[in-house]
Structure formats: structure tokens, C-alpha cells
Amino acid sequence: MTTSSPEAVKKLLENMQTDLRSLSMECKKKFPPVKEAAESGIVKVKTIAARNTDILAALKENSSEVVQPFLMGCGTKEPKITQLCLAAIQRLMSHEVVSEAAAGSVITMLWQLMENGLEELKLLQTVLVLLTTTTVVHDQVLSKAIVLCFRLHFTKDNITNNTAAATVRQVVTVVFERMVAEDDQHKGVEQPLPVQGNSNRRSISMLRPSAKDAYMLFQDLCQLVNADAPYWLVGMTEMTRTFGLELLESVLNDFPSVFLQHQEFSFLLKERFRQGSATPSPVPVEKPYFPICMRLLRVVTVLIKHFYSLLVTECEIFLSLLVKFLDGEKPQWLRAVAVESIHRLCVQPHLLRSFCQSYDMKPHSTKVFRDIVNALGSFVQSLFIVPNSGNPAATSMPIGGSGLGSQAVAQSSPGAAGVSGGLTTQAAFDYRGTWIPLMTVTVQGSAKATYLEMLDKVDPPSIPEGYAMSVAFSALLDLVRGITTLIEKELANQEEAVAAQGSSKPGPGQGAANEPQSQHSEQEPGPQLVWEEMVSGCWCGLLAALSLLLDASTDEAATENILKAELAMASLCGRLGLVTPRDAFITSLCKASLPPHYALTVLSSPTANLSNKTYSIQGQSVQIISPSSESHQQVVAVGQPLAAQPQGTVVLTAKNIQCMRTLLNLAHCHGAVLGTSWQLVLATLQHLVWILGLKPGSGGALKPGRAVEGPSTVLTTAVMADLPVISNILSGLFESSQYLDDVSLHHQINALCSLSVEAMDMAYGNNKEPSLFAVAKLLETGLVNMERIEILWRPLTSHLLEVCQHPNSRMREWGAEAVTALIKAGLAYKHNPPLSQNQRLQLLLLNPLRELSNILHADIRQKQLESVLQILQSQGDSLGSGWPLVLGVIGAIRNDQGESLIRTAFQCLQLVVTDFLPTMPCTCLQVVVDVAGSFGLQNQELNISLTSIGLLWNISDYFYQRAETIVQELNREEAEMQQQAQDEGVALNRPFHPAPPFDCLWLCLYAELGELCVDPRPAVRKSAGQTLFSTISAHGTLLRPPTWHTVVWKVLFHLLERVRKFSTTADKEKIESGGGNILIHHSRDTAEKQWAETWVMTLAGVARIFNTRRYLLQSLGDFFKAWEVLLAHIQAAALSNNNEVSLAALKSFQEILQIATPVRDSDKPDALAAMGVPALVDPVPASGPGRPVPRSDSELQQAPPPGGVDELEDSALWWSAWNTWYRTGTDSTRPPGAGNKPAFIPSQLFLTALVQIFPALYQHVKPNFSMDELGKLGVILQGAVSVPIGSDASPFILPSYTEAVLTGLQEAVLTALDVLQKAICVGPENMQVMYPAIFDQLLLFVEFSCKPPQFGKLETKHVANAKYNQIQLFAPAEWVALNYVPFAERSLEVVVDLYQKTACHKAVISESILQNIIKTLRMPLGLKHACPSESTWRLAVSALLKVLSVGLPVARQHTSSGRFDAMWPELANAFEDFLFPKSAPPDNLSIQEFQKNESIDVEVVQLISTEILPFASFIPKDFVGMIMTMLNKGSIHSQSSSFTEAELEVRMREDFSKMCFETLLQFSFSNKASTPQEGYISRMALSVLLKRSQDVLRRYVEDERLSGRCPLPRQQVTEIIFVLKAISTLMDSLKKTQPENVDGNTWAQVIALYPTLVECITCSFPEVSSALKEALGPFKDFMQPPATKVLNGES
């Protein structure tokens, strides 16, 4: 029911009348005027009610009269009456029937009551009703009413005071509410602009009534608070500042619009606060007064909140004051109140933003926002640094004690759930012994203050411990929450707007860069700048406080809040691109995750220290974080720190794990803004992972594993349960990297790389378990980002490759694991487009595989090769352009790697050759060949080398089978390359270029095999050589003819050259064993001997190719040059100091002369035998054991080309061969020089083979074979025969001493001469001139019988004294000369035969061959018994006899020509030397032998008597004379001094003497001398003989007589015996001769001998006696006188 409803009006009238009646009743006795007034009032009321329809309006009009009785009642000052009146007045007021005048009267009446101190509460009630129900009271009346209330506030009565205070508050509110209502009524009406002027009086006149009242009231309140006199509230007697401040606060707080909308008010506000913005400050700071301070702070808070825009400068001062109040010197309560005020600001982010814009961003202005935050931070730190000293009681009061403390505990209990669940501990901060409990002071996001609301307290309250801290803590959290929410919301809006405009999203740090800046340039800075300034301003303080609180926090919930705040700040800084603060927050999180005092360099980097010098408290520099002890924290893990030097163990607390989770959360959700801070985050995670003992498993995920160091890692069950979760989050963190943008991904990878670098540095120099976190996570990141692998591949793999080179094996192993896993994953991933169409990417992926080849560590290479094997097995078919790279990896083997590596690599190669040759591009085939070759060359594993040669053979087969397709593909490639080279203007560069590509492939294969043919290992050389020659012979048909040119010069001759070089420089040291226990045969026990085998094989192979491909090669044009080179090689080999090589060279020589046609067992070399060439001595098989060399070519012996080979060229080839043969022969048979030790003496086999070549060669050079060549041949033959043999070999070559056999060499020499001789025999006339030369040669050999040839100055033992038992086997330089006797004798036989055939040839005659023969025979004839062999001189004699029998007739025919003049003396000398030898017969000569020898002598004398003396007329006289003298000598002097008596009879050579004597006599007497001269000679001879006999006899008789009993010397006795025998022979001769032929003188001399003979009878020697008897016997014929005949008058 409203007051204006009829019922209400009716009720009012009734009540009024009742009230008036009651008044009248009360005042009847004491106050009659009042009674009368009351009664007239009743009448008045009734009249008004009766007359008017709008009763209320009428009542209001007449209200002065209506009210008058009640006013008079109040005047009585009677309590009962006064109360009644006041109630009635209030009723009227409540129905709004009081006019302005009436109201004034009422107020005046009330004032009087107040002054009298009556009914104070009723008064207040009445005033309140008056002002709240009506709006009639304005201006002075209003002010009077208000003053009245104020005065009642200061009475003695407490209740009145309080009621008055409440009334004043309500009244002040009503005044302003009226103004608001008035403004609402006049909303549409334009208010005239105020006149500008200094005086505010002028501007007040413009205000409406209510506004004016409000204005005046506010102005006076300000005056009162400043203790100045009021302008409008006249009558104020006393006033307190506290009350004034409360009123001001309520006005400002409740009606901010009034001040903001009305310029008068704004002006007043500014003026008042500008006048004394320091004046409303509390009483001097030294003694702050709690109620005023607290209220002032409240006012300031309101001012800042609502009128900040008006009072910019003033607010700056207020805020600075607030900050000062937090100083440590200020009382605790003041700090608490200031913290509460600041908290109120902190929950208003927009306000904070304004501060930042208005102060921090203006030049030369205080950085207010920054100071507030820093002050909070300092405040928090100061609580820990300076223990509360403000209120001792509070400090010492136990928790849960009296007063507010207990309330605080009660409040804090919800957040006090302890860490360890079971115990309920107080939530608190504990730092270095300072323990501060944490209370739940407000609900999050609101600032409910405790001490700012204590308006009733006069004394400062005691602040419970931890209260200020708790408020500050809430303020910090709210500040962070507000700022981050605000900025992130604005950022998101901006990004949406930008996205809507279709432009790119601004990255962190660009902010509004995409919007036109002009919008902001004039009025305010761009939002991005504001955000950055806000964050820059607050981060230091926040970080200082939060990191300290985080360290001190013992409560999980509090810790969680702090971590969230730090996380939010870090993320925000990241989004805004503020690197330093972002890194600082992240550093703080990181430090909190790690154990205290943990040494981690990343975290003590300069970024972390930036804030250390930002501010200080009481001169102490505040550290961002000073880790405290880990008290009050549950330890959940103990582990090893990750450090270069082990430092014992470290512990992780539950809080560390909590921080770690936050860190993971940060990385997971805000990875995109971390940028360079990834470094910090990942470094910390790495250390935590290490301490927790997580180790990487496959794919890089971390799994809990035991630490390698042993049981130093201890984990509680709580954390054990967490580990898999942490591990999953970690993996998830890197899996989420696939959602990061490219830049952030690069940051993450760079961070991992630098972490890994640190881990590598730490792992240097020790083999401790390294930290593999970074490597594992790089792998994980790579694996999840496969679809954009290109952008991160290079940094990722180049770092992992560095890891692979690390000395620590575990580190390396993981580096390799990561690289290879990434490559395998990359190749297996389904890229778009696929790899087969994206060669560049494929090569990019494979490239690190190749880079691994540069790393020397075996384990890395092993891993690399295993991966290659896996890649081949899985992706081998699709490698395409990646083949060269893969093959490069397989082939990157070095000898310093171990066997197993090479074996693995080789497995890969075998797989390639067996499975993938058809799938790879043909251009790679050459690479395959090179790689196979490199395996052949490695020296770690012989079997692999040998197998790789087998692979080369297989590859060559593949080339052969797929020739057509390979040729096509290669030609196509070649054309492309040619085009490309042409475009680039460079020459096409590939090996063996001009040859067609397919031929080049073969040439590369041959070149590789050629390299292997000079490998240091004999087995490899052998196998490679066989394979090379086999492939050339088996597949050579595929080559174009011009390519053969390259094969010959670049492959074969190059190889020969190298083999020769190595062979000649090979080591001669003996090799003890062939590795292991393999014994080496003595023929291979030095490197030199092993190389010899290679040389033999190579030479044989090349020779065979020349032989089989002769006609093809001859068509190439430079065949002659090649032939010369080949011959030079053969010569070099033949002259090498190795018997095996030299012999084989000759075999090859024979082969290229096509002499040695392949010999089968059944056939004998008939062709050669027919030419007189003996079969080869010990034919060497052309290819050694092992793979039999296919002789397909030689079987086919290519038919000569139809045109036939040019005769001239052919002849040139043979002469070239002859020259080679000659040079070889000359050099090999040249004797060593004097002094130096013999370098090398060729073997008999070699020389034999050499000489055996001649007959065949001769067949080709016969037509032009001249005397010069013959001379050369002679030199060689003689040299060859002269070569001695080593004493070690002699038992095998020399025939046993008794056999007279020729050695093979000697046979060969004679054969050679025989061939020649036969050729001359049947040849043209002009060849006959060669006979003498052949004779000379043979005669030279004949001389060897007596004078073995000297081989230079070489010391040789002759066989004669080198009996086998004396030969020192293997004596180093012992050489044995051969037994040349059989050879000389055979030569002699040949000479005789030849001479018998050719005696009449002109050349033989003209060249005095006969003389030469005789001259040669003189030596053995002269030496006779001194000859090395008895047979020699016998043969010589028979030869002489045979030759003379043929030669003498010829000589006689040519006497006149004088051709034989020189021969006769030679012959005479020969007879002389033979018949009267200087050497005595050997002592042991038997009588039979002697007689046999004598008969030979007799034969010679017979020859003289039959062949020479009868033809004396055709023979030179001198010669005949010489013969006579010789016969004369023979007839006497045939004595020998060494016979025993018994033999003397026989040994006297009587038959010989007789024969001589007889011949002599026969020649002397037989027929009449044709010339007197001749007869004279013979007679002379005879008389000389007789005279000498006479002398001998006489001397003998004389000597015997003188000697007396002594016997005579032996020789004298012998002599006398011979003389006696001669005499008896002479007597016989004389008897036989015709008497007329004997000269008388001779008879006289004979007879004269008789007396002397008789005198000898006295001789005592029986031998002499018997001889004497024989001599005297014939004289009986002189006893009878002969018949006298007178001749020519002489008697």
C-alpha cells in the first residue's frame, strides 16, 4: 500500500488527529498554548480533509500550520511530549506532506533540541526521515541538518555517537543520490557550459540545487579533513579526520560518475588534491597513526580506482607512497594495510594497464607499474631476510593462539593439506630457517581485505605471522593472472582481426606491426608496445618474488600456483617476443626442477643474472634465487648428477618432480614461443632424466633403466609410478614437435644439438656413461617430422655425424644409431612425391650415410654397413640414383679397419652383385667394378680379396650376357652427357674417353684386375692374373678393334711394366712362414721369388694374347711397336736374376715365335725334332695351378686375314726377334767383371732354352743371315757354354765322373751349329763362306778339352778335382765348371766329319782350316798324359790321322799356291809335341796301357813313313828336315826316367825307337836321294847318332872305373841301356838295308863302336849286361869279311 493511496491518506488523517489529541491531552495542565494549538490543528486538518480532493497536496501546502503544534510541543523540552511530537512529524515526513518552509522550521527546532541534548536518537531519526523521504531541504537548511548530525556524533553517549555516525553517512549518501536523480531528470536538457574562471564560486551558480548541495558538502568535507574551517557546514564544533576520511571514501567510491561527469566537481577534486596531495597524508611518518593511515589508504585506493584519469599526477604520488609503505622500517600493520591496498590494485588488470600507459611509457615519468611490482617482490623477499620485528607479541605468539592468529589458522586450514598425505602439516614458506605460514586470505581474483576494514580500531592491530606474506602472495598471483589473461585475450583478438583481413599472423614480437601504425601515433601507443612495456616492467619483480617463494614453498598447492604463474609469464613473454624475461622465467623453473646447488652452466648464464641488479633492499642485492636447504620436502629420488667428474649423489624432491612436470607442460603447450629457451628447458630435462636414470630405448624414447654406475640411483615407489608418465610426456613433447612451425622446430633442434655438444664435451676423456638424452630426442624429433624432413635434415644429421666421431663409444653408438635409424626411416617413409621421382631428396637422405665413411671408429662403420645391408634388403630395388652413393659407402674401406668391418661391407657388395646388378643404372656398373676392386686390394682378409676377384669374374659374365641392353643404356647416357658437356662448354671427362662406353666398362674392369695383379699378396696376384687373362680371352671378342689398342698399351703393357718394376725391387729376405703354421716351399720363401711367379704368369699371359690375337693386333697399325715392346719385356725378364723368370721369358719367346705349339702327351714335337730342335727341357705349364686358363683362342688359332701379312713387315718382326735374342744371349752370357762378386749366373736350363730358340728363329731369318750374325751367334754360343754351374746344382746337372755325356746345353749348342752347317750345305754358293767360321767355332770348343773356358774372373772348381765328396753343398760362391771333355771331343768329331766333307771347298782352303785344325790339336797332343782326360789325346791323334789322310793330298795339290806353307811347320810341331811329350805318363799306368800308347806313337811314325816321306819332293825341305831330326831323336831318346827295373824292358818304347830308327834308316838308305842335299842330311843324322853313342859308352866305362864299389846313378845306367838298345836296332836296320845304300863312313863308325862295347863288359848292372849282350850279338855279321867290290875306284 503506497502512501498516496486513499486508504493510506485516510489512515494518515486519522493518525494526525489522534496525535493532536494526544498532544492536547498531555499539555492540558502545563502548556496551555500548546493544547490550544493542537486543538486548532485538529480543526484545520478536518477542514483540509473536507475541502480538498488531493488531500496530501493540500496538507503539504498548509504544512507549516499543521506542523506548528508539534514544533511547539518539542519546544516544551518534555521528553514524553517531545517524543510524541517527533513521531508525528516523522509520520508527516514519511508521507511527504512537509513543505520547504515547514522543513526549515523543523530543522531549527531539532537544532534547539540538539543543543539541549534532548532525544538525540529521535532527532537523528527525524533528520534522516526528513532527508530521505523528501527533497525539499536544500542549501543552508540542509547544511544545518547535516551539521546537527555531525554534532550529535561527538556526544558523550556511545550509542548516540554511533547512530549519528551512521546517520551522517546516510545523509551524505542521500545528498549525492539526490544529485544523481536530478541528473537523470535532466538527462535530455543541455547544460550550459560553465564560464571558465579561477573562482569556483562562479561555476557553482551554474549547478542545479541538489548538485550545488552535493558540491558544497564535498568541498567542506575536504576542508574538515584538512582541519580547515568549512564554508557551508556552519556550526561545526568538532570533527575527526578518521570520520572525514571515511565519508570522503564512501562518496568517492559510491558516486564516481558525479565527479567524472560534472566539470565543477572534477575541478574541485583536482584542486583539492593538487593543493595538498601531500596534506591528506598521515601524521609524520615517524609515528604513523593506524586509523588515519588505514583510511587514507582506502581513500587513495578509491581515488586511484575511479579518478585515476583525472588525477594522473596525484595518483603517481599516491602510488609511490603506497610503495614506500612496504619498506621494512615501517610498522607491520602499515605494511599489511599497504599490501592489502596493492592487492586491490592487482586484481584490476585494466587499471594496471593504464598505469603502465600513463607513467611507465611516458618519458621522464616514474615507472610506477614497475615499482609496484618490484615493491611487492622486495616486500616478499624482505619478509624472509628480516624477521618481523614490528610486533614482538605477534612474532612469539604460537600458531593457534589467541586473537587473530587463531582466526588466521582457521582460515588457512583448507590449503594446508600436506605434501605427504598422512600428516596434516601447516601450509607455509620455509626459507633458510625463516618459517612463514600461508593463510587463505581471499578467494582467487578478489581482494577482500582484513585490516583495511578495521574502521573501529584505534590502536594498530597485531598482524599474525604470515598474513602479509599471504596477501602479497595472492597479490602476485592475481597480478600475473590478470596481466596474462588481459594481454592474451587482446592478442587473440588482434590475431583474429589480422587473420580476417587475410594477412599473415604476426609472430611473437611483431604484434600489431601489420596494422597501420597511424591509428596509434597520435593519441596512444600501439597495444603491442603497451603489452611489452607491462611485461618488461613487471617481470623482474615477479620473478624475484616467485622464484624465492617457489624455493620456500612447502605446500603442493602453493607450489602449483607459483609454477602456473611462472609458466604463464614465460609463455606470455615468448608470445610477445621478449627473450630476456622469457628466459629468466624459464631459468627459474629449470632451477627449481633440479636439486639445490646443482651445477648447470646453462642456468648460470648471463640471462639469468640480468635481474640481479634491478633493485636492492636495505643495500642488500636481492638474488633472483638463492636455493635453500631441502628441508620440509619429501625426497623421492636419489641419483647421480650429470657432470664430467662424479660428485656423489643428488636428491630429487617431490617439488622438483612437480616443477619438472610444469617444465614439460611448458615445452609441450608453448613450444612455439620458446625460441632459444629450448636450450634451457631441454638442458634441465636432460639432467633430470639423467638423475632419474631414464635411458634411451629404440626410436629414442626414454625408459627407466638402471644407471650404469651401479646402485646409486634410488627411486621411491611414488616416483617409480611417475616415471612411465614422465617418459610418455617426454616422448609426447617431441612428438608434438610436428605441430611446431619451422622456425620453432629449428630452435628446438638447435637446442638439442648444443645440449648434445655439451654432453659430448663432458664425455671426453672418460668412458663413463654419457648423457644420451639429446641424441635420443634428436632422433625422436626427426622421426615424427618425416614429412618436412628436408628443412631439418642438414642441421640434424650434421650434428649427429659429429656425435658419431666422439671418442666415447656409448655416445658414438647412439649417434650412429640415430643417424642410421633416421636414414632408414626417411627411405621407408611414403614421401610425396615418392623418392623415385625426387632424386634430390633421396640423395639428401643418403648423404649422411656417405659422411659416416669419413669416421675412423670401427663401431660406427659397422653400424653404417649394417644399415646399408638393411637398406639393400628392404629398398634395394628402388635406390635408383642413390646407387653411386651406396656403392661409395660400401667401397669406402681402408686397411686400418678391422676384418669384421670389411667382411660386413663385403657382404653388402656380394648382395649387390648377386641381386641388384640388373636393377641399377648401367652408369653405376663401373662403380661396382671399382668397389669390387677395392675389396680385392684390402689387405685385412685374404679370402675376401680372392672372393672379390671371383666377383669381378661374375661381373664380367654379367656384362657379357647383358651386353646389348648395357650398350644401349650406356650409349643413351653418353649422348646426354655429351650434350650436357657441350652446353657447359667443357670436354667430356671419363676414363678411357674416346672408346665407346661399353668398352670403357671393360677397360675399367681390366684396369681393376690389373691393379690386383700387383697386389703385395702372391695369392691375390695369381688369382687376379688368371682372371684378367681369362676374361680378356673369354670376352675379348666383345671389344671393338680400336679398343684393343688400349688393352695392349694401357692394360697389358702397363701391367707388365709394373710387375717388372716390383719384381726387380722385391725384398730378398726369407719369409719364415705364410701366416699361421703354413710352411712355405723354398722356391717361394722370399718376396722376390713370389713376385717371380707373378712375372712369369703375366708375361706368359701377354705372350699368349699376342700369339692368339696376332692377326687382329697386326691390323691395328702399331703392331710392330707393340711387338718391340713385348720383346723388350721378354728380354728384361730373360735377363732378370731369377732363374724361374728368365726361363719363363724364354718360354714366352718361344710362344710368340709360335714355336711351342700346345704339346699333348701323346704327340711329340715332331716338327721341331725334324729341324733338329730337341724338345723343351722341363716344359713349364703356362698357367699355374688354380682356375685352368681357357685356351679357347689358341685352340681356334685365328686364321690369317685373307690378304696375307705383308712380307716385309713379317721379316722386320723376325729380325726384331733375332735382335732381342742376340741382346738377351749377349747379356746373359757376358762374364762378370773383375773384382765384384758375380751378380748372377744364368742357369743351364735357361741357357739351353736360349740356345734351343735359335734353330727355330734361324728358319725365319735364314735368307739374310750373314757372317756378322754368325759371328754374333758364335759369341753367344761360346759364352753359353762357358757358364759354370752352382756347386749346389752340380749333382743334378753334371754327369757322374765316369760317364762321358753331354749336358743339354752342350747338345743344344752343337745342334745349333749343326742346323747352320746343314743349311750352308744345301744353301747357295754364297753361304759357303760361312764354313771357316763354323770350323773356328768348333775348334774353339775343342780347346775346352784341355783348357776349360774361364767365365770372366770367376773362381771355378774343375770337375777333375771337384770330386763329389768334396763339393760343399750350398757353399755360397762355389762354382763348378762343367766337364767339357765330352763336349770338346764331340766337337772334334764334328770337325773331322765336316772337314772330311769340305776339305776341298775354296773357303776352307783359303782360310787355312787345316792349319787351324792342326794348331788346335797341338794342345791335346802336346799335353798328352797331362790332358784332363786320357781319351782326349787319343781322340786327337785319331782325328789328326783322319784329317791328314784327307787334308794332305789337298795340301800337296796346292803346294805351288803357297796356301799351305804355314801348315807344314805347324804339323811338324804337332808331331814333335805328341811324340816327345813334356808330361810323363802317370805312375799307375799298367804295362798293357803303356804298350797300347806306344802302338799309337808307332802309328803316327807309320803315317809319316807312308804319307809324308814318300812325297818329300812336294813338301817343303825345311819340313822334311824337321821330320828327320825328329825321327833321329825318336830313335835314341825314347827313354823315361821313372820305371822300375822290372818294367824297364817294356817301358823303353823299344818298338817306337825301332820304328823311328827304321824309318830314319829307310829314309836314309832306301833309295838314292833325289838331291845330294837329302842324302847328306840322312848321313849326317846317322853319323851324329853313332858319334853320340860312342861318347855315352866311353863316359860310362870311365865313370864305372872311378866309382869303384859305389854303384852309378840310376839315370846314367838307363842311358847306357838305351844306347846299347839303339846300337842293336841300328845293326838290325843296317842288315835290312841294301848294302849300296849305306855310306862307307857309316860302317867305319859302326865298327869303331865295337872296342868300346867290349870295354863295357866289366859293368856290374845286370840290365846293362843283357843290353850289351844284345848289342854285341849283331857284330857277328861283321866277323866274316865281305866280298870285295870296287865301286868308282873306292874300296
Coordinates of N, CA, C and O in Angstrom, one line a residue, residues 401-450:
G401 N 47.1 -19.6 18.7 CA 46.9 -18.9 20.0 C 45.7 -18.0 19.9 O 44.9 -18.1 19.1
S402 N 45.8 -16.9 20.8 CA 44.6 -16.1 20.9 C 44.5 -15.2 19.7 O 45.4 -15.1 18.9
G403 N 43.4 -14.4 19.7 CA 43.2 -13.3 18.8 C 43.2 -13.8 17.3 O 42.7 -14.8 16.9
L404 N 43.7 -12.9 16.5 CA 43.6 -13.1 15.1 C 44.4 -14.2 14.6 O 44.2 -14.8 13.6
G405 N 45.5 -14.5 15.4 CA 46.3 -15.7 15.0 C 45.5 -16.9 14.7 O 45.6 -17.6 13.7
S406 N 44.6 -17.2 15.7 CA 43.8 -18.4 15.6 C 42.9 -18.3 14.4 O 42.7 -19.3 13.7
Q407 N 42.4 -17.1 14.2 CA 41.5 -16.9 13.0 C 42.3 -17.2 11.8 O 41.8 -17.9 10.9
A408 N 43.5 -16.8 11.7 CA 44.3 -17.0 10.5 C 44.5 -18.5 10.3 O 44.4 -19.0 9.2
V409 N 44.8 -19.2 11.4 CA 45.0 -20.6 11.2 C 43.7 -21.3 10.7 O 43.8 -22.1 9.8
A410 N 42.7 -20.9 11.3 CA 41.4 -21.5 10.8 C 41.2 -21.2 9.3 O 40.8 -22.1 8.6
Q411 N 41.5 -20.0 9.0 CA 41.3 -19.6 7.5 C 42.2 -20.5 6.6 O 41.9 -20.8 5.5
S412 N 43.4 -20.7 7.2 CA 44.4 -21.3 6.3 C 44.2 -22.8 6.1 O 44.8 -23.5 5.3
S413 N 43.4 -23.4 7.0 CA 43.4 -24.9 7.0 C 43.0 -25.5 5.7 O 43.5 -26.6 5.4
P414 N 42.1 -25.0 4.9 CA 41.8 -25.7 3.7 C 43.0 -25.9 2.8 O 43.1 -26.9 2.1
G415 N 43.9 -24.9 2.8 CA 45.1 -25.1 1.9 C 46.2 -25.8 2.5 O 47.3 -25.8 2.0
A416 N 45.9 -26.4 3.7 CA 47.1 -26.9 4.5 C 47.3 -28.4 4.3 O 48.0 -29.0 5.1
A417 N 46.6 -29.0 3.3 CA 46.8 -30.4 3.1 C 48.3 -30.7 2.8 O 48.8 -30.1 1.8
G418 N 48.9 -31.5 3.5 CA 50.3 -31.6 3.5 C 50.8 -32.3 2.2 O 50.1 -32.9 1.5
V419 N 52.2 -32.3 2.1 CA 52.7 -33.0 0.9 C 52.6 -34.5 1.1 O 52.3 -35.2 0.1
S420 N 52.7 -35.0 2.3 CA 52.8 -36.4 2.4 C 51.5 -37.1 2.8 O 51.5 -38.1 3.4
G421 N 50.4 -36.4 2.5 CA 49.1 -37.0 2.7 C 48.7 -37.4 4.1 O 47.8 -36.8 4.7
G422 N 49.4 -38.3 4.7 CA 49.1 -38.8 6.0 C 49.1 -37.6 7.1 O 48.1 -37.4 7.8
L423 N 50.2 -36.9 7.2 CA 50.4 -35.9 8.2 C 49.7 -34.6 7.6 O 49.7 -34.4 6.4
T424 N 49.1 -33.9 8.5 CA 48.5 -32.6 8.0 C 49.4 -31.5 8.5 O 49.3 -31.2 9.7
T425 N 50.3 -31.1 7.7 CA 51.2 -30.0 8.2 C 50.6 -28.7 7.7 O 49.9 -28.6 6.7
Q426 N 51.1 -27.6 8.4 CA 50.7 -26.3 8.0 C 51.3 -25.9 6.7 O 52.5 -26.1 6.4
A427 N 50.4 -25.3 5.8 CA 51.0 -24.8 4.5 C 51.8 -23.6 4.9 O 51.4 -22.8 5.6
A428 N 53.0 -23.6 4.4 CA 53.9 -22.5 4.8 C 55.0 -22.3 3.8 O 55.2 -23.1 2.9
F429 N 55.8 -21.2 4.0 CA 57.0 -21.0 3.3 C 58.2 -21.1 4.3 O 58.1 -20.6 5.4
D430 N 59.2 -21.8 3.9 CA 60.3 -22.0 4.8 C 61.6 -21.8 4.0 O 61.9 -22.4 3.0
Y431 N 62.3 -20.7 4.5 CA 63.5 -20.4 3.7 C 64.6 -20.0 4.7 O 64.6 -19.1 5.4
R432 N 65.6 -20.9 4.6 CA 66.8 -20.6 5.5 C 66.4 -20.4 6.9 O 66.9 -19.4 7.5
G433 N 65.6 -21.2 7.4 CA 65.2 -21.0 8.8 C 64.1 -20.1 9.1 O 63.6 -20.0 10.2
T434 N 63.7 -19.3 8.1 CA 62.6 -18.4 8.3 C 61.3 -19.1 7.9 O 61.2 -19.5 6.7
W435 N 60.4 -19.3 8.8 CA 59.2 -20.1 8.6 C 58.0 -19.2 8.6 O 57.8 -18.5 9.6
I436 N 57.3 -19.1 7.5 CA 56.2 -18.2 7.4 C 55.0 -19.0 7.0 O 55.0 -19.6 5.9
P437 N 53.9 -19.1 7.8 CA 52.8 -19.9 7.5 C 52.0 -19.2 6.3 O 52.1 -17.9 6.2
L438 N 51.3 -19.9 5.6 CA 50.5 -19.4 4.5 C 49.0 -19.5 4.9 O 48.5 -20.6 5.2
M439 N 48.3 -18.4 4.7 CA 46.9 -18.4 5.1 C 46.0 -18.2 3.8 O 46.5 -17.6 2.9
T440 N 44.8 -18.7 3.9 CA 43.9 -18.5 2.8 C 43.3 -17.1 3.0 O 42.4 -17.0 3.8
V441 N 43.8 -16.1 2.4 CA 43.3 -14.7 2.8 C 42.1 -14.3 1.9 O 41.2 -13.7 2.4
T442 N 42.1 -14.7 0.6 CA 40.9 -14.3 -0.2 C 40.6 -15.4 -1.2 O 41.4 -16.3 -1.3
V443 N 39.5 -15.2 -1.8 CA 39.2 -16.1 -2.9 C 40.0 -15.6 -4.1 O 40.1 -14.4 -4.2
Q444 N 40.4 -16.5 -4.9 CA 41.3 -16.1 -6.1 C 40.5 -15.0 -6.9 O 39.4 -15.2 -7.2
G445 N 41.3 -14.0 -7.2 CA 40.7 -12.9 -8.1 C 40.0 -11.8 -7.4 O 39.6 -10.8 -8.0
S446 N 39.7 -11.9 -6.0 CA 39.1 -10.8 -5.3 C 40.0 -10.4 -4.2 O 40.8 -11.2 -3.7
A447 N 39.9 -9.1 -3.9 CA 40.9 -8.6 -2.9 C 40.1 -8.2 -1.6 O 39.7 -7.1 -1.3
K448 N 39.7 -9.2 -0.8 CA 39.0 -9.0 0.4 C 40.0 -8.7 1.5 O 40.9 -9.5 1.8
A449 N 39.9 -7.4 2.0 CA 40.9 -7.0 2.9 C 40.5 -7.3 4.4 O 39.3 -7.3 4.7
T450 N 41.4 -7.5 5.2 CA 41.1 -7.7 6.6 C 41.4 -6.4 7.4 O 40.5 -5.9 8.1

